[in-house]
């Protein structure tokens, strides 16, 4: 079977699933970032940021989705898989994408402070590593950014209220 | 209490603990990389590479040590902690070190193919990220390199034997 490129509608449908994961983080007070991993049209891994609840620095959305996908296919290799994440990955998650051999990465909004898939550098296209991934950014960018902005605005509002 | 710099003997003692972890990986057929995390003179996290047994791409020595340390101190923040790892960290583990705010990183031998703490780049001293770690390499370098060389030589030998 030849690989068929995803349509824009398919990319947006998977990013909506990542946004749904982001909302699951939001409702429990975690920074709202979500991720899904797709293989042959099926979602094989899902994750949302759980850093505060777990008090574990490694529990980013992408890490949890990769771990679930590895478990699902019973292999650390996720060749031909596609990862959808609402915000540009950090170095840890970029490295996990390299380590798991994910083929394609789609993200919504950039992270100018810690993003390493285009903002500060691009680890996923660096040919010195033994794996590269195709990258496309900007899928449902406004929605992915908005849920983050609302979250942080809400925090500032609460802090202000508590000071009064 | 003022922070007291580690002596060379202390650094080597902790690296020997990381080497002990590497040997635990070696005996079960995993690439022999080990790691310990130290806080106030106490080892609060240990890990060795478990990628093949777990079939989980994220199960590097450093990741497991960080997760254990986070759990031990009940916080994702490992400020003032020291990480000892036998081989130079990859991008994923370098990123997890940044994310967990570890203060000092000591490694044995460099990884010229995937190391991002001096070889291909240095993510831990890049001031664009919101955290930097002090880095020292070369602690028990020969021992850390030797266990890797022995491991891969053994694999090549077995392959040759199977071909006959």
XYZ file of C-alpha atoms in Angstrom:
328
model
C 0.000 0.000 0.000
C 1.381 3.367 -1.027
C 1.504 6.080 1.586
C -1.239 8.629 0.969
C -0.668 12.208 2.119
C -3.207 13.546 4.605
C -5.765 16.073 3.383
C -6.140 19.416 5.180
C -9.483 18.203 6.583
C -7.829 15.081 8.028
C -5.012 17.115 9.585
C -7.567 19.415 11.213
C -9.643 16.477 12.454
C -6.593 14.966 14.205
C -5.571 18.352 15.594
C -9.094 18.683 17.016
C -8.419 15.439 18.892
C -5.170 16.964 20.208
C -7.162 20.054 21.227
C -9.620 17.808 23.046
C -6.655 16.415 25.011
C -5.497 19.986 25.715
C -8.938 20.718 27.169
C -8.633 17.686 29.444
C -5.454 19.299 30.815
C -7.154 22.690 31.114
C -10.075 21.486 33.231
C -7.704 20.068 35.843
C -5.561 23.212 35.936
C -2.634 21.976 33.817
C -1.081 24.076 31.026
C -3.415 23.042 28.167
C -1.287 21.127 25.678
C -2.546 17.971 24.006
C -1.232 15.381 21.582
C -2.362 12.400 19.542
C -0.374 9.909 17.460
C -1.861 8.382 14.333
C -0.850 5.227 12.457
C -2.687 4.076 9.330
C -5.605 6.361 10.146
C -6.010 5.122 13.706
C -5.173 7.073 16.877
C -2.715 4.816 18.737
C -1.613 7.236 21.471
C -3.111 10.216 23.310
C -1.669 12.477 25.968
C -2.119 15.760 27.752
C 0.233 17.664 29.985
C 0.148 16.309 33.557
C 3.238 17.938 35.052
C 1.598 19.486 38.090
C -0.666 16.608 39.042
C 2.139 14.059 38.655
C 4.927 16.376 39.893
C 6.970 14.614 37.203
C 8.950 16.879 34.859
C 8.749 14.367 32.012
C 4.937 14.149 31.826
C 4.408 16.334 28.762
C 1.569 15.568 26.339
C 3.885 14.193 23.636
C 5.782 11.890 26.031
C 2.579 10.294 27.300
C 1.241 9.884 23.761
C 4.517 8.283 22.587
C 4.558 5.908 25.569
C 0.960 4.887 24.888
C 1.690 4.390 21.172
C 4.827 2.318 21.938
C 2.726 0.172 24.226
C -0.090 -0.165 21.671
C 2.167 -1.391 18.848
C 4.503 -3.242 21.258
C 7.526 -1.519 19.710
C 9.647 1.523 20.493
C 9.700 2.228 16.742
C 6.822 4.379 15.483
C 7.932 4.488 11.837
C 5.205 5.933 9.530
C 3.355 7.394 12.524
C 2.103 10.981 12.559
C 2.164 13.116 15.701
C -0.267 15.997 16.239
C 0.424 18.413 19.092
C -1.228 21.740 19.863
C 2.022 23.594 20.723
C 5.535 23.308 19.241
C 7.539 20.586 21.071
C 10.290 21.374 23.617
C 13.783 19.744 23.419
C 12.701 16.724 25.510
C 9.680 15.976 23.332
C 11.581 16.728 20.111
C 14.192 14.201 21.276
C 11.528 11.603 22.067
C 10.120 12.082 18.549
C 13.614 11.413 17.113
C 14.111 8.402 19.419
C 10.778 6.848 18.444
C 11.324 7.420 14.687
C 7.993 9.210 14.180
C 7.728 10.189 10.498
C 5.564 13.302 10.500
C 4.964 16.038 13.076
C 2.109 18.542 12.892
C 1.791 21.316 15.443
C -0.621 24.159 15.966
C 1.047 27.228 17.473
C 4.767 27.994 17.891
C 6.493 28.235 21.279
C 8.981 31.098 20.836
C 10.502 30.495 24.312
C 11.270 26.761 24.239
C 10.181 25.385 20.852
C 12.834 23.327 19.060
C 10.911 22.485 15.907
C 11.389 25.804 14.135
C 11.457 28.555 16.782
C 14.834 28.347 18.598
C 16.213 25.611 16.332
C 14.859 22.600 14.472
C 16.021 19.332 16.026
C 13.693 17.287 13.805
C 15.336 18.294 10.522
C 18.943 18.290 11.823
C 20.678 15.728 9.605
C 23.359 14.992 12.186
C 20.834 12.875 14.113
C 20.011 9.366 12.854
C 16.366 10.274 12.174
C 14.510 13.227 10.724
C 10.780 13.944 10.690
C 8.711 15.950 8.210
C 7.231 18.982 9.974
C 4.158 21.104 9.293
C 3.070 23.899 11.621
C 0.019 26.128 11.814
C -2.755 23.464 11.871
C -5.673 25.109 13.775
C -3.091 27.594 15.012
C -5.590 30.125 16.387
C -7.508 27.541 18.439
C -4.270 26.026 19.804
C -2.946 29.454 20.795
C -6.291 30.669 22.168
C -6.681 27.883 24.738
C -3.173 28.725 26.045
C -3.857 32.477 26.182
C -7.172 31.935 27.992
C -5.430 29.667 30.515
C -2.706 32.154 31.394
C -5.097 35.119 31.387
C -7.250 33.224 33.871
C -4.245 32.576 36.137
C -3.268 36.270 36.111
C -6.870 37.231 36.881
C -7.000 34.868 39.877
C -3.655 36.154 41.180
C -4.885 39.749 40.915
C -8.117 38.860 42.728
C -6.202 37.117 45.523
C -4.014 40.190 46.032
C -7.051 42.438 46.636
C 24.059 25.921 54.414
C 26.455 26.996 51.696
C 26.743 24.788 48.680
C 29.995 22.848 48.772
C 31.566 21.787 45.487
C 32.041 18.037 45.050
C 35.573 16.642 45.306
C 36.970 14.520 42.473
C 36.685 11.442 44.730
C 32.980 12.159 45.331
C 32.317 12.658 41.625
C 33.998 9.336 40.860
C 32.079 7.561 43.625
C 28.746 8.732 42.177
C 29.858 7.857 38.642
C 30.693 4.370 39.895
C 27.056 4.123 41.005
C 26.000 5.178 37.486
C 28.366 2.517 36.096
C 26.732 -0.042 38.387
C 23.410 0.902 36.789
C 25.000 0.550 33.328
C 26.043 -2.984 34.246
C 22.475 -3.796 35.267
C 21.478 -2.835 31.696
C 24.363 -4.846 30.220
C 23.459 -8.131 31.910
C 19.964 -8.038 30.440
C 21.226 -7.180 26.956
C 20.413 -3.461 26.946
C 22.880 -0.818 25.708
C 24.803 -0.250 28.969
C 24.068 3.309 30.056
C 23.391 4.174 33.700
C 22.474 7.254 35.697
C 22.074 8.428 39.288
C 20.744 11.702 40.686
C 22.162 13.138 43.902
C 20.657 15.702 46.254
C 22.454 16.826 49.419
C 24.780 13.813 49.229
C 21.965 11.282 48.869
C 21.110 9.309 45.737
C 17.438 10.117 45.096
C 17.062 8.535 41.652
C 18.642 5.683 39.703
C 18.058 4.409 36.191
C 19.455 2.257 33.438
C 18.503 1.993 29.817
C 15.483 -0.289 29.337
C 14.467 0.503 25.777
C 14.409 -3.044 24.422
C 12.769 -4.738 27.383
C 10.096 -2.059 27.682
C 9.827 -1.399 23.908
C 9.348 2.209 25.017
C 11.508 4.807 23.215
C 11.516 7.097 26.259
C 13.043 4.615 28.724
C 16.588 5.997 28.780
C 18.654 5.856 31.975
C 18.336 9.590 32.660
C 14.560 9.651 32.162
C 14.004 6.842 34.647
C 16.364 8.461 37.174
C 14.595 11.826 36.824
C 11.165 10.223 37.239
C 12.338 8.384 40.366
C 13.889 11.562 41.782
C 10.726 13.579 41.064
C 8.739 10.921 42.859
C 11.173 10.815 45.798
C 11.063 14.573 46.475
C 7.402 14.844 45.408
C 8.261 17.701 43.064
C 9.034 18.086 39.350
C 11.703 20.606 40.372
C 15.145 19.103 41.089
C 16.909 22.393 41.839
C 20.375 21.833 43.386
C 20.415 18.202 42.238
C 23.387 16.649 40.467
C 22.971 14.124 37.666
C 25.655 11.538 36.874
C 25.367 9.584 33.621
C 27.908 7.292 31.968
C 27.344 8.611 28.398
C 26.579 12.120 27.129
C 22.796 12.751 27.091
C 20.705 12.743 23.877
C 18.269 15.601 23.032
C 15.378 13.939 24.915
C 17.386 13.510 28.111
C 19.027 16.937 27.785
C 15.524 18.388 27.520
C 14.330 16.462 30.584
C 17.319 17.866 32.517
C 16.264 21.398 31.503
C 12.613 20.681 32.340
C 13.474 19.338 35.806
C 15.864 22.221 36.614
C 18.785 19.944 37.562
C 21.750 22.139 38.537
C 24.806 20.071 37.640
C 25.417 17.357 35.047
C 28.432 15.046 35.056
C 28.969 12.540 32.271
C 31.656 9.987 31.512
C 32.195 9.527 27.786
C 30.948 11.670 24.881
C 28.414 10.464 22.294
C 29.650 11.975 19.016
C 26.544 10.730 17.112
C 23.686 11.984 19.294
C 25.169 13.859 22.265
C 23.712 17.313 22.859
C 25.784 18.340 25.874
C 28.948 19.288 24.001
C 29.253 16.992 20.959
C 26.657 18.102 18.382
C 25.551 21.133 20.391
C 25.091 22.055 24.044
C 21.429 22.373 24.995
C 22.283 22.687 28.704
C 24.248 25.930 28.357
C 21.998 27.516 25.702
C 20.816 30.730 27.349
C 17.691 30.941 25.223
C 16.116 28.253 27.412
C 14.756 29.183 30.857
C 17.269 26.957 32.659
C 20.959 26.139 32.296
C 22.998 23.441 34.037
C 26.693 23.365 34.861
C 28.373 20.560 32.912
C 31.516 18.507 33.524
C 32.525 15.624 31.282
C 35.211 12.946 31.463
C 34.453 11.475 34.925
C 35.668 7.814 34.747
C 35.611 8.302 30.970
C 37.581 5.123 30.132
C 35.347 2.848 32.218
C 32.176 4.443 30.815
C 33.429 4.033 27.241
C 34.831 0.519 27.800
C 31.538 -1.011 28.915
C 29.911 0.343 25.721
C 32.726 -0.908 23.463
C 32.623 -4.368 25.070
C 28.863 -4.505 24.586
C 28.960 -3.678 20.887
C 32.002 -5.899 20.232
C 30.098 -8.771 21.805
C 27.077 -8.139 19.569
C 29.271 -8.115 16.437
C 30.957 -11.346 17.558
C 27.605 -13.076 18.062
C 26.376 -11.915 14.650
C 29.532 -13.249 12.980
C 29.166 -16.573 14.778
C 25.525 -16.894 13.696
C 26.491 -16.289 10.070
C 28.901 -19.264 10.041
